[in-house]
mmCIF file of C-alpha atoms in Angstrom:
data_model
loop_
_atom_site.group_PDB
_atom_site.id
_atom_site.type_symbol
_atom_site.label_atom_id
_atom_site.label_comp_id
_atom_site.label_asym_id
_atom_site.label_seq_id
_atom_site.Cartn_x
_atom_site.Cartn_y
_atom_site.Cartn_z
ATOM 1 C CA MET O 1 -6.363 -20.564 12.074
ATOM 2 C CA TYR O 2 -9.167 -20.967 9.582
ATOM 3 C CA GLN O 3 -8.146 -22.156 6.131
ATOM 4 C CA PRO O 4 -10.912 -22.717 3.583
ATOM 5 C CA CYS O 5 -11.125 -26.225 2.129
ATOM 6 C CA VAL O 6 -8.100 -27.337 4.204
ATOM 7 C CA ASP O 7 -8.661 -29.574 7.252
ATOM 8 C CA ASP O 8 -12.166 -28.336 8.063
ATOM 9 C CA ALA O 9 -12.435 -30.736 10.999
ATOM 10 C CA CYS O 10 -9.090 -29.500 12.444
ATOM 11 C CA LEU O 11 -7.644 -32.960 12.921
ATOM 12 C CA GLU O 12 -4.008 -32.166 12.125
ATOM 13 C CA TYR O 13 -1.495 -31.363 14.848
ATOM 14 C CA ARG O 14 -0.632 -28.001 13.262
ATOM 15 C CA CYS O 15 -4.270 -26.922 13.147
ATOM 16 C CA LYS O 16 -4.775 -27.807 16.815
ATOM 17 C CA ILE O 17 -1.735 -25.757 17.871
ATOM 18 C CA LEU O 18 -2.930 -22.752 15.888
ATOM 19 C CA GLN O 19 -6.382 -23.095 17.445
ATOM 20 C CA ILE O 20 -4.845 -23.089 20.928
ATOM 21 C CA PHE O 21 -2.881 -19.935 20.109
ATOM 22 C CA ASP O 22 -6.058 -18.336 18.790
ATOM 23 C CA ASP O 23 -7.891 -19.149 22.038
ATOM 24 C CA ILE O 24 -5.036 -17.697 24.127
ATOM 25 C CA ILE O 25 -4.977 -14.482 22.107
ATOM 26 C CA PHE O 26 -8.745 -14.099 22.387
ATOM 27 C CA ALA O 27 -8.609 -14.691 26.148
ATOM 28 C CA PHE O 28 -5.862 -12.069 26.504
ATOM 29 C CA PHE O 29 -7.843 -9.496 24.510
ATOM 30 C CA ALA O 30 -11.037 -10.219 26.453
ATOM 31 C CA LEU O 31 -9.238 -9.970 29.817
ATOM 32 C CA GLU O 32 -7.628 -6.688 28.818
ATOM 33 C CA MET O 33 -10.991 -5.266 27.741
ATOM 34 C CA SER O 34 -12.654 -6.380 30.977
ATOM 35 C CA ILE O 35 -9.969 -4.796 33.149
ATOM 36 C CA LYS O 36 -10.188 -1.512 31.256
ATOM 37 C CA MET O 37 -13.986 -1.467 31.521
ATOM 38 C CA VAL O 38 -13.826 -2.018 35.289
ATOM 39 C CA ALA O 39 -11.125 0.613 35.757
ATOM 40 C CA MET O 40 -12.466 3.289 33.389
ATOM 41 C CA GLY O 41 -16.162 2.603 33.243
ATOM 42 C CA MET O 42 -18.096 1.659 30.157
ATOM 43 C CA TYR O 43 -20.281 4.645 29.156
ATOM 44 C CA GLY O 44 -19.883 8.355 29.553
ATOM 45 C CA LYS O 45 -17.094 10.891 29.278
ATOM 46 C CA ASN O 46 -13.514 9.632 29.664
ATOM 47 C CA THR O 47 -14.723 6.016 29.788
ATOM 48 C CA TYR O 48 -13.735 2.947 27.826
ATOM 49 C CA LEU O 49 -16.147 3.343 24.913
ATOM 50 C CA ALA O 50 -15.463 7.075 24.633
ATOM 51 C CA ASP O 51 -12.238 6.351 22.733
ATOM 52 C CA SER O 52 -12.404 5.226 19.100
ATOM 53 C CA TRP O 53 -9.521 2.760 19.442
ATOM 54 C CA ASN O 54 -11.225 1.118 22.414
ATOM 55 C CA ARG O 55 -14.420 0.783 20.394
ATOM 56 C CA LEU O 56 -12.378 -1.028 17.720
ATOM 57 C CA ASP O 57 -10.997 -3.392 20.395
ATOM 58 C CA PHE O 58 -14.533 -3.965 21.721
ATOM 59 C CA PHE O 59 -15.795 -4.808 18.227
ATOM 60 C CA ILE O 60 -12.957 -7.299 17.631
ATOM 61 C CA VAL O 61 -13.514 -9.051 20.977
ATOM 62 C CA LEU O 62 -17.281 -9.130 20.439
ATOM 63 C CA ALA O 63 -16.827 -10.700 16.985
ATOM 64 C CA GLY O 64 -14.530 -13.349 18.481
ATOM 65 C CA LEU O 65 -17.073 -14.028 21.219
ATOM 66 C CA LEU O 66 -19.802 -14.561 18.630
ATOM 67 C CA GLU O 67 -17.619 -17.148 16.946
ATOM 68 C CA TYR O 68 -17.400 -19.138 20.194
ATOM 69 C CA VAL O 69 -21.078 -18.707 21.091
ATOM 70 C CA MET O 70 -22.345 -19.645 17.619
ATOM 71 C CA HIS O 71 -19.981 -22.596 17.203
ATOM 72 C CA VAL O 72 -22.565 -25.112 16.021
ATOM 73 C CA GLU O 73 -22.675 -27.556 13.167
ATOM 74 C CA ASN O 74 -23.897 -26.630 9.680
ATOM 75 C CA LEU O 75 -23.299 -22.919 10.324
ATOM 76 C CA ASN O 76 -20.899 -20.981 8.127
ATOM 77 C CA LEU O 77 -18.825 -18.575 10.240
ATOM 78 C CA THR O 78 -16.574 -17.363 7.444
ATOM 79 C CA ALA O 79 -17.847 -13.770 7.609
ATOM 80 C CA ILE O 80 -17.174 -13.605 11.350
ATOM 81 C CA ARG O 81 -13.718 -15.174 11.023
ATOM 82 C CA THR O 82 -12.669 -12.557 8.498
ATOM 83 C CA ILE O 83 -12.879 -9.948 11.291
ATOM 84 C CA ARG O 84 -9.698 -11.530 12.680
ATOM 85 C CA VAL O 85 -7.715 -9.536 10.146
ATOM 86 C CA LEU O 86 -8.527 -6.414 12.214
ATOM 87 C CA ARG O 87 -6.487 -7.687 15.155
ATOM 88 C CA PRO O 88 -3.187 -6.219 13.894
ATOM 89 C CA LEU O 89 -4.890 -2.795 13.981
ATOM 90 C CA ARG O 90 -4.764 -2.997 17.770
ATOM 91 C CA ALA O 91 -1.010 -2.428 17.510
ATOM 92 C CA ILE O 92 -1.726 1.102 16.270
ATOM 93 C CA ASN O 93 -3.029 2.080 19.697
ATOM 94 C CA ARG O 94 -0.048 0.454 21.441
ATOM 95 C CA ILE O 95 2.708 2.182 19.432
ATOM 96 C CA PRO O 96 2.612 5.987 19.816
ATOM 97 C CA SER O 97 4.536 6.734 16.615
ATOM 98 C CA MET O 98 2.218 4.550 14.521
ATOM 99 C CA ARG O 99 -0.809 6.136 16.146
ATOM 100 C CA ILE O 100 0.485 9.607 15.233
ATOM 101 C CA LEU O 101 0.971 8.547 11.591
ATOM 102 C CA VAL O 102 -2.534 7.109 11.338
ATOM 103 C CA MET O 103 -4.092 10.201 12.873
ATOM 104 C CA LEU O 104 -1.973 12.318 10.523
ATOM 105 C CA LEU O 105 -3.423 10.445 7.567
ATOM 106 C CA LEU O 106 -6.958 10.991 8.838
ATOM 107 C CA ASP O 107 -6.339 14.673 9.529
ATOM 108 C CA THR O 108 -4.869 15.357 6.107
ATOM 109 C CA LEU O 109 -7.725 13.736 4.197
ATOM 110 C CA PRO O 110 -9.855 16.936 4.060
ATOM 111 C CA MET O 111 -6.881 19.031 2.919
ATOM 112 C CA LEU O 112 -5.791 16.365 0.464
ATOM 113 C CA GLY O 113 -9.347 16.365 -0.858
ATOM 114 C CA ASN O 114 -8.855 19.954 -2.033
ATOM 115 C CA VAL O 115 -5.574 18.988 -3.697
ATOM 116 C CA LEU O 116 -7.226 16.010 -5.385
ATOM 117 C CA LEU O 117 -10.029 18.277 -6.587
ATOM 118 C CA LEU O 118 -7.424 20.554 -8.166
ATOM 119 C CA CYS O 119 -5.780 17.494 -9.751
ATOM 120 C CA PHE O 120 -9.166 16.427 -11.109
ATOM 121 C CA PHE O 121 -9.666 19.759 -12.904
ATOM 122 C CA VAL O 122 -6.113 19.721 -14.294
ATOM 123 C CA PHE O 123 -6.408 16.146 -15.541
ATOM 124 C CA PHE O 124 -9.876 16.884 -16.895
ATOM 125 C CA ILE O 125 -8.409 19.674 -19.046
ATOM 126 C CA PHE O 126 -5.582 17.442 -20.244
ATOM 127 C CA GLY O 127 -8.067 14.658 -20.971
ATOM 128 C CA ILE O 128 -10.261 16.939 -23.103
ATOM 129 C CA ILE O 129 -7.212 18.090 -25.049
ATOM 130 C CA GLY O 130 -6.153 14.497 -25.642
ATOM 131 C CA VAL O 131 -9.605 13.424 -26.821
ATOM 132 C CA GLN O 132 -9.921 16.390 -29.183
ATOM 133 C CA LEU O 133 -6.515 15.797 -30.762
ATOM 134 C CA TRP O 134 -6.040 12.038 -30.724
ATOM 135 C CA GLU O 135 -9.419 10.345 -30.708
ATOM 136 C CA GLY O 136 -9.062 7.048 -32.564
ATOM 137 C CA ILE O 137 -5.534 7.641 -33.864
ATOM 138 C CA LEU O 138 -4.016 4.820 -31.819
ATOM 139 C CA ARG O 139 -6.182 2.357 -33.790
ATOM 140 C CA GLN O 140 -4.781 3.462 -37.167
ATOM 141 C CA ARG O 141 -3.080 0.700 -39.128
ATOM 142 C CA CYS O 142 -1.801 0.265 -42.687
ATOM 143 C CA ILE O 143 -4.529 -1.689 -44.495
ATOM 144 C CA LEU O 144 -3.766 -4.192 -47.260
ATOM 145 C CA GLN O 145 -4.991 -2.957 -50.678
ATOM 146 C CA LEU O 146 -4.428 -5.699 -53.279
ATOM 147 C CA PRO O 147 -4.827 -5.258 -57.050
ATOM 148 C CA ASP O 148 -7.720 -6.898 -58.810
ATOM 149 C CA TYR O 149 -7.664 -10.686 -59.110
ATOM 150 C CA VAL O 150 -4.814 -11.029 -56.606
ATOM 151 C CA ARG O 151 -5.468 -13.352 -53.678
ATOM 152 C CA LYS O 152 -3.983 -12.831 -50.238
ATOM 153 C CA PRO O 153 -1.767 -15.636 -48.939
ATOM 154 C CA PRO O 154 -2.805 -17.144 -45.585
ATOM 155 C CA ASP O 155 0.341 -15.941 -43.799
ATOM 156 C CA VAL O 156 -0.236 -12.272 -44.735
ATOM 157 C CA SER O 157 -2.426 -10.213 -42.341
ATOM 158 C CA TYR O 158 -5.011 -7.606 -43.340
ATOM 159 C CA TYR O 159 -2.987 -4.816 -41.721
ATOM 160 C CA TYR O 160 0.735 -4.371 -41.261
ATOM 161 C CA GLU O 161 2.275 -5.750 -38.063
ATOM 162 C CA PHE O 162 5.758 -4.714 -37.063
ATOM 163 C CA SER O 163 5.967 -7.482 -34.450
ATOM 164 C CA LYS O 164 3.716 -9.359 -32.067
ATOM 165 C CA GLU O 165 4.881 -7.220 -29.128
ATOM 166 C CA GLN O 166 4.893 -3.803 -30.808
ATOM 167 C CA ASP O 167 2.134 -2.221 -32.903
ATOM 168 C CA TYR O 168 2.820 -0.198 -36.045
ATOM 169 C CA ILE O 169 0.576 2.860 -35.821
ATOM 170 C CA CYS O 170 0.468 4.838 -39.049
ATOM 171 C CA SER O 171 -0.216 8.493 -39.806
ATOM 172 C CA LYS O 172 -2.834 9.750 -42.229
ATOM 173 C CA PRO O 173 -1.848 12.126 -45.056
ATOM 174 C CA GLU O 174 -3.503 15.118 -43.369
ATOM 175 C CA ASP O 175 -1.394 14.586 -40.221
ATOM 176 C CA SER O 176 2.342 14.937 -39.824
ATOM 177 C CA GLY O 177 3.117 11.751 -37.972
ATOM 178 C CA MET O 178 6.401 9.885 -38.122
ATOM 179 C CA HIS O 179 5.053 6.573 -39.489
ATOM 180 C CA LEU O 180 3.727 6.507 -43.063
ATOM 181 C CA CYS O 181 2.428 3.483 -44.931
ATOM 182 C CA SER O 182 4.712 4.366 -47.841
ATOM 183 C CA ASP O 183 7.792 3.968 -45.633
ATOM 184 C CA LEU O 184 7.327 0.287 -44.846
ATOM 185 C CA PRO O 185 10.398 -1.936 -45.282
ATOM 186 C CA PRO O 186 10.330 -4.745 -47.878
ATOM 187 C CA TYR O 187 8.626 -7.997 -47.031
ATOM 188 C CA ARG O 188 11.084 -10.582 -45.726
ATOM 189 C CA ILE O 189 11.027 -14.369 -45.716
ATOM 190 C CA GLY O 190 13.871 -15.464 -43.489
ATOM 191 C CA PRO O 191 17.072 -13.787 -44.721
ATOM 192 C CA MET O 192 15.614 -13.121 -48.200
ATOM 193 C CA LEU O 193 14.209 -9.701 -49.127
ATOM 194 C CA CYS O 194 11.165 -9.761 -51.358
ATOM 195 C CA THR O 195 11.115 -7.334 -54.279
ATOM 196 C CA GLU O 196 8.651 -8.845 -56.784
ATOM 197 C CA GLU O 197 5.107 -7.692 -57.509
ATOM 198 C CA ALA O 198 2.016 -9.858 -57.277
ATOM 199 C CA ILE O 199 0.728 -11.382 -60.528
ATOM 200 C CA PRO O 200 -3.067 -11.520 -60.993
ATOM 201 C CA MET O 201 -4.694 -14.932 -61.253
ATOM 202 C CA GLU O 202 -1.545 -16.617 -59.853
ATOM 203 C CA GLU O 203 -0.675 -18.280 -56.563
ATOM 204 C CA ASN O 204 2.306 -15.930 -56.021
ATOM 205 C CA LEU O 205 4.101 -18.488 -53.905
ATOM 206 C CA PRO O 206 7.710 -17.760 -52.863
ATOM 207 C CA THR O 207 10.598 -19.562 -54.570
ATOM 208 C CA ASN O 208 14.205 -20.092 -53.618
ATOM 209 C CA THR O 209 15.312 -16.912 -55.385
ATOM 210 C CA SER O 210 12.320 -14.544 -55.337
ATOM 211 C CA CYS O 211 9.139 -13.650 -53.480
ATOM 212 C CA VAL O 212 6.402 -11.028 -53.560
ATOM 213 C CA ASN O 213 6.858 -7.833 -51.555
ATOM 214 C CA TRP O 214 3.454 -7.779 -49.882
ATOM 215 C CA ASN O 215 4.364 -4.731 -47.763
ATOM 216 C CA GLN O 216 4.073 -2.464 -50.780
ATOM 217 C CA TYR O 217 0.312 -3.115 -50.827
ATOM 218 C CA TYR O 218 -0.228 -1.760 -47.277
ATOM 219 C CA SER O 219 -1.008 1.597 -48.794
ATOM 220 C CA ARG O 220 -4.064 2.921 -46.894
ATOM 221 C CA CYS O 221 -4.004 4.174 -43.303
ATOM 222 C CA ALA O 222 -7.350 3.616 -41.561
ATOM 223 C CA GLN O 223 -8.763 2.940 -38.092
ATOM 224 C CA MET O 224 -8.990 -0.818 -37.999
ATOM 225 C CA GLY O 225 -6.866 -2.439 -35.300
ATOM 226 C CA LEU O 226 -7.043 -2.460 -31.524
ATOM 227 C CA ASN O 227 -5.542 0.158 -29.271
ATOM 228 C CA PRO O 228 -2.057 -0.519 -27.864
ATOM 229 C CA PHE O 229 -1.474 -2.666 -24.797
ATOM 230 C CA GLN O 230 -4.392 -5.001 -25.527
ATOM 231 C CA GLY O 231 -6.762 -2.081 -26.072
ATOM 232 C CA THR O 232 -6.246 -0.465 -22.650
ATOM 233 C CA ILE O 233 -4.502 2.753 -23.722
ATOM 234 C CA SER O 234 -6.291 5.266 -25.937
ATOM 235 C CA PHE O 235 -7.787 8.738 -26.089
ATOM 236 C CA ASP O 236 -11.114 7.639 -27.576
ATOM 237 C CA ASN O 237 -13.118 9.014 -24.611
ATOM 238 C CA ILE O 238 -12.501 10.964 -21.429
ATOM 239 C CA GLY O 239 -12.401 7.829 -19.285
ATOM 240 C CA MET O 240 -9.714 6.110 -21.352
ATOM 241 C CA ALA O 241 -7.843 9.418 -21.535
ATOM 242 C CA TRP O 242 -7.717 9.551 -17.721
ATOM 243 C CA VAL O 243 -6.293 6.017 -17.647
ATOM 244 C CA ALA O 244 -3.548 7.080 -20.066
ATOM 245 C CA ILE O 245 -2.902 10.262 -18.038
ATOM 246 C CA PHE O 246 -2.586 8.264 -14.822
ATOM 247 C CA LEU O 247 -0.088 5.954 -16.494
ATOM 248 C CA VAL O 248 1.910 8.940 -17.729
ATOM 249 C CA ILE O 249 2.130 10.685 -14.329
ATOM 250 C CA SER O 250 3.190 7.407 -12.730
ATOM 251 C CA LEU O 251 6.282 7.557 -15.006
ATOM 252 C CA GLU O 252 5.809 3.888 -15.872
ATOM 253 C CA GLY O 253 5.989 3.289 -19.632
ATOM 254 C CA TRP O 254 4.908 6.831 -20.503
ATOM 255 C CA THR O 255 7.465 7.063 -23.317
ATOM 256 C CA ASP O 256 5.761 4.238 -25.225
ATOM 257 C CA ILE O 257 2.479 6.160 -25.216
ATOM 258 C CA MET O 258 4.225 9.342 -26.361
ATOM 259 C CA TYR O 259 6.005 7.503 -29.190
ATOM 260 C CA TYR O 260 2.731 5.973 -30.391
ATOM 261 C CA VAL O 261 1.065 9.393 -30.451
ATOM 262 C CA GLN O 262 4.047 10.922 -32.267
ATOM 263 C CA ASP O 263 3.964 8.139 -34.862
ATOM 264 C CA ALA O 264 0.294 8.790 -35.628
ATOM 265 C CA HIS O 265 -0.094 12.543 -35.200
ATOM 266 C CA SER O 266 2.936 14.835 -34.862
ATOM 267 C CA PHE O 267 6.436 15.014 -33.480
ATOM 268 C CA TRP O 268 5.516 18.087 -31.401
ATOM 269 C CA ASP O 269 3.126 16.096 -29.219
ATOM 270 C CA TRP O 270 5.985 15.668 -26.746
ATOM 271 C CA ILE O 271 5.069 19.117 -25.356
ATOM 272 C CA TYR O 272 1.774 17.697 -24.046
ATOM 273 C CA PHE O 273 3.455 14.819 -22.234
ATOM 274 C CA VAL O 274 6.286 16.904 -20.768
ATOM 275 C CA LEU O 275 3.806 19.439 -19.389
ATOM 276 C CA LEU O 276 1.675 16.619 -17.992
ATOM 277 C CA ILE O 277 4.660 15.117 -16.183
ATOM 278 C CA VAL O 278 5.856 18.465 -14.809
ATOM 279 C CA ILE O 279 2.390 19.479 -13.559
ATOM 280 C CA GLY O 280 0.994 16.088 -12.578
ATOM 281 C CA SER O 281 3.967 14.066 -11.470
ATOM 282 C CA PHE O 282 6.200 16.749 -9.944
ATOM 283 C CA PHE O 283 4.022 19.680 -8.890
ATOM 284 C CA MET O 284 0.892 17.860 -7.686
ATOM 285 C CA ILE O 285 2.741 15.132 -5.768
ATOM 286 C CA ASN O 286 4.981 17.703 -4.059
ATOM 287 C CA LEU O 287 1.880 19.716 -3.205
ATOM 288 C CA CYS O 288 0.483 16.668 -1.396
ATOM 289 C CA LEU O 289 3.765 16.299 0.501
ATOM 290 C CA VAL O 290 3.598 19.954 1.545
ATOM 291 C CA VAL O 291 0.096 19.426 2.936
ATOM 292 C CA ILE O 292 1.215 16.364 4.902
ATOM 293 C CA ALA O 293 4.330 18.105 6.256
ATOM 294 C CA THR O 294 2.288 21.145 7.316
ATOM 295 C CA GLN O 295 -0.207 19.017 9.222
ATOM 296 C CA PHE O 296 2.378 16.682 10.795
ATOM 297 C CA SER O 297 3.632 18.994 13.558
ATOM 298 C CA GLU O 298 0.113 19.975 14.598
ATOM 299 C CA THR O 299 -1.111 16.383 14.673
ATOM 300 C CA LYS O 300 1.936 15.191 16.604
ATOM 301 C CA LYS O 301 1.525 17.914 19.209
ATOM 302 C CA ARG O 302 -2.186 17.141 19.673
ATOM 303 C CA GLU O 303 -1.677 13.378 19.918
ATOM 304 C CA MET O 304 1.207 13.707 22.369
ATOM 305 C CA GLU O 305 -0.891 15.949 24.603
ATOM 306 C CA ARG O 306 -3.798 13.524 24.342
ATOM 307 C CA MET O 307 -1.625 10.567 25.347
ATOM 308 C CA ARG O 308 -0.215 12.565 28.290
ATOM 309 C CA GLN O 309 -3.738 13.238 29.494
ATOM 310 C CA GLU O 310 -4.661 9.571 29.186
ATOM 311 C CA ARG O 311 -1.552 8.615 31.101
ATOM 312 C CA ALA O 312 -2.331 11.180 33.806
ATOM 313 C CA ARG O 313 -5.741 9.546 34.335
ATOM 314 C CA TYR O 314 -4.238 6.105 34.816
ATOM 315 C CA THR O 315 -1.232 6.988 37.003
ATOM 316 C CA SER O 316 -1.568 7.875 40.697
ATOM 317 C CA SER O 317 0.309 10.283 42.944
ATOM 318 C CA SER O 318 2.508 7.533 44.349
ATOM 319 C CA THR O 319 6.285 7.405 44.351
ATOM 320 C CA LEU O 320 6.220 5.492 41.057
ATOM 321 C CA ALA O 321 4.132 8.179 39.322
ATOM 322 C CA SER O 322 6.265 11.028 40.629
ATOM 323 C CA SER O 323 9.524 9.328 39.687
ATOM 324 C CA THR O 324 8.639 8.663 36.069
ATOM 325 C CA ASN O 325 9.461 11.012 33.226
ATOM 326 C CA ASN O 326 6.337 12.850 32.073
ATOM 327 C CA SER O 327 7.944 14.248 28.934
ATOM 328 C CA GLU O 328 6.924 11.283 26.782
ATOM 329 C CA PRO O 329 3.819 9.109 27.008
ATOM 330 C CA ALA O 330 4.338 5.434 27.785
ATOM 331 C CA THR O 331 2.264 2.398 27.030
ATOM 332 C CA CYS O 332 0.688 0.055 29.567
ATOM 333 C CA TYR O 333 3.438 -2.518 29.019
ATOM 334 C CA ALA O 334 6.150 0.089 29.578
ATOM 335 C CA GLU O 335 4.467 1.077 32.833
ATOM 336 C CA ILE O 336 4.462 -2.567 33.934
ATOM 337 C CA VAL O 337 8.209 -2.804 33.303
ATOM 338 C CA LYS O 338 8.771 0.431 35.244
ATOM 339 C CA TYR O 339 6.652 -0.869 38.107
ATOM 340 C CA ILE O 340 8.666 -4.096 38.283
ATOM 341 C CA GLY O 341 11.863 -2.022 38.356
ATOM 342 C CA HIS O 342 10.386 0.122 41.124
ATOM 343 C CA LEU O 343 9.583 -2.997 43.206
ATOM 344 C CA TRP O 344 13.114 -4.294 42.697
ATOM 345 C CA ARG O 345 14.683 -1.014 43.816
ATOM 346 C CA ARG O 346 12.444 -0.892 46.913
ATOM 347 C CA PHE O 347 13.308 -4.499 47.766
ATOM 348 C CA LYS O 348 17.011 -3.753 47.366
ATOM 349 C CA ARG O 349 16.780 -0.687 49.648
ATOM 350 C CA ARG O 350 15.033 -2.689 52.354
ATOM 351 C CA MET O 351 17.585 -5.478 52.180
ATOM 352 C CA LEU O 352 20.469 -2.985 52.431
ATOM 353 C CA LYS O 353 18.804 -1.348 55.426
ATOM 354 C CA LYS O 354 18.400 -4.696 57.182
ATOM 355 C CA TYR O 355 21.995 -5.610 56.399
ATOM 356 C CA ARG O 356 23.244 -2.334 57.899
ATOM 357 C CA LEU O 357 21.148 -2.894 61.033
ATOM 358 C CA TYR O 358 22.523 -6.395 61.319
ATOM 359 C CA LYS O 359 26.130 -5.173 60.999
ATOM 360 C CA TYR O 360 25.430 -2.387 63.489
ATOM 361 C CA ALA O 361 23.939 -4.829 65.973
ATOM 362 C CA GLU O 362 26.890 -7.201 65.505
ATOM 363 C CA CYS O 363 29.431 -4.432 66.120
ATOM 364 C CA SER O 364 27.507 -3.232 69.188
ATOM 365 C CA PHE O 365 27.429 -6.728 70.603
ATOM 366 C CA ASP O 366 31.194 -7.115 70.132
ATOM 367 C CA PHE O 367 31.852 -3.733 71.807
ATOM 368 C CA PHE O 368 29.771 -4.468 74.881
ATOM 369 C CA PHE O 369 31.199 -7.985 75.151
ATOM 370 C CA ILE O 370 34.790 -6.685 75.149
ATOM 371 C CA LEU O 371 33.861 -3.936 77.618
ATOM 372 C CA TYR O 372 32.314 -6.526 79.909
ATOM 373 C CA LEU O 373 35.470 -8.683 79.786
ATOM 374 C CA ASN O 374 37.663 -5.693 80.632
ATOM 375 C CA LEU O 375 35.515 -4.730 83.585
ATOM 376 C CA SER O 376 35.393 -8.323 84.816
ATOM 377 C CA PHE O 377 39.176 -8.707 85.032
#
């Protein structure tokens, strides 16, 4: 297995074992592809390359072959080695249930595209409403307004901070938000509450019994700070509004955004967020589930019929083919197991037949021998 910057020369015992396993897997895939090409043909209708999954297998084997052919010094094969990650996709074609789910996803993409288009228009309307109502309000902070000839101490910030983890977003006088700059608590130094006023032309340093209440000077609400969550959540433009809407419909931390908007604008902004959750998180997601559930039965029926037809091409009219159950499609490996069981049952029948003939011959010999003795005497 290729690991960048780790044992490039593959000198360790672990690397050599992994390389051997990689060679065995490649040989198995190449042998399987060769047998299918010989049995089904390569080009044309109902041939090997006519199926999309077989084309994926052909691409993976061809990429592995290029790695062996181009294995020369001073040649970087990293891009070719990355194709190895497609090998687990081969299991999709081997497991019928997984194949049905993948085809279901591909079939529902056009229908889900219509649902996503409807979601786009709904979220576009909600985004425009958010930008019109709350543009820039999440950057509003209480700004420090000091009297004349009063110097700001170094430990006092230019705008009020409730804590390092939570922003204090204020409301302007023309709005009806829940946070006002006039409602700030007193400045605190440890357990001591500060109640004094700042004196001009003085240092205004705290003492053991008193200190200046600097919070009373955060009197003006203006757009100065960053948006919440390191500037990632806002309604400053339609793009940032869509990011906030996506976070709300994911139901992850949506209450924090609603509380910030209520603090800066109005208590009744909860109506916007509740409607967004009901329409976006409940209705739209359930609509996607309805589309998937509607398409599931049709896709399953089509894929089951397709796998039956593929199986009918590969099986013959022998006793094994007539004795198998045609209600469900089986994989190549399941057919191999059934064939081994069929050989065992045929071998057992032949051995029982020979044993019965042997017992019959033994009994016949004993009968004629006794008859001969009776006639002799």
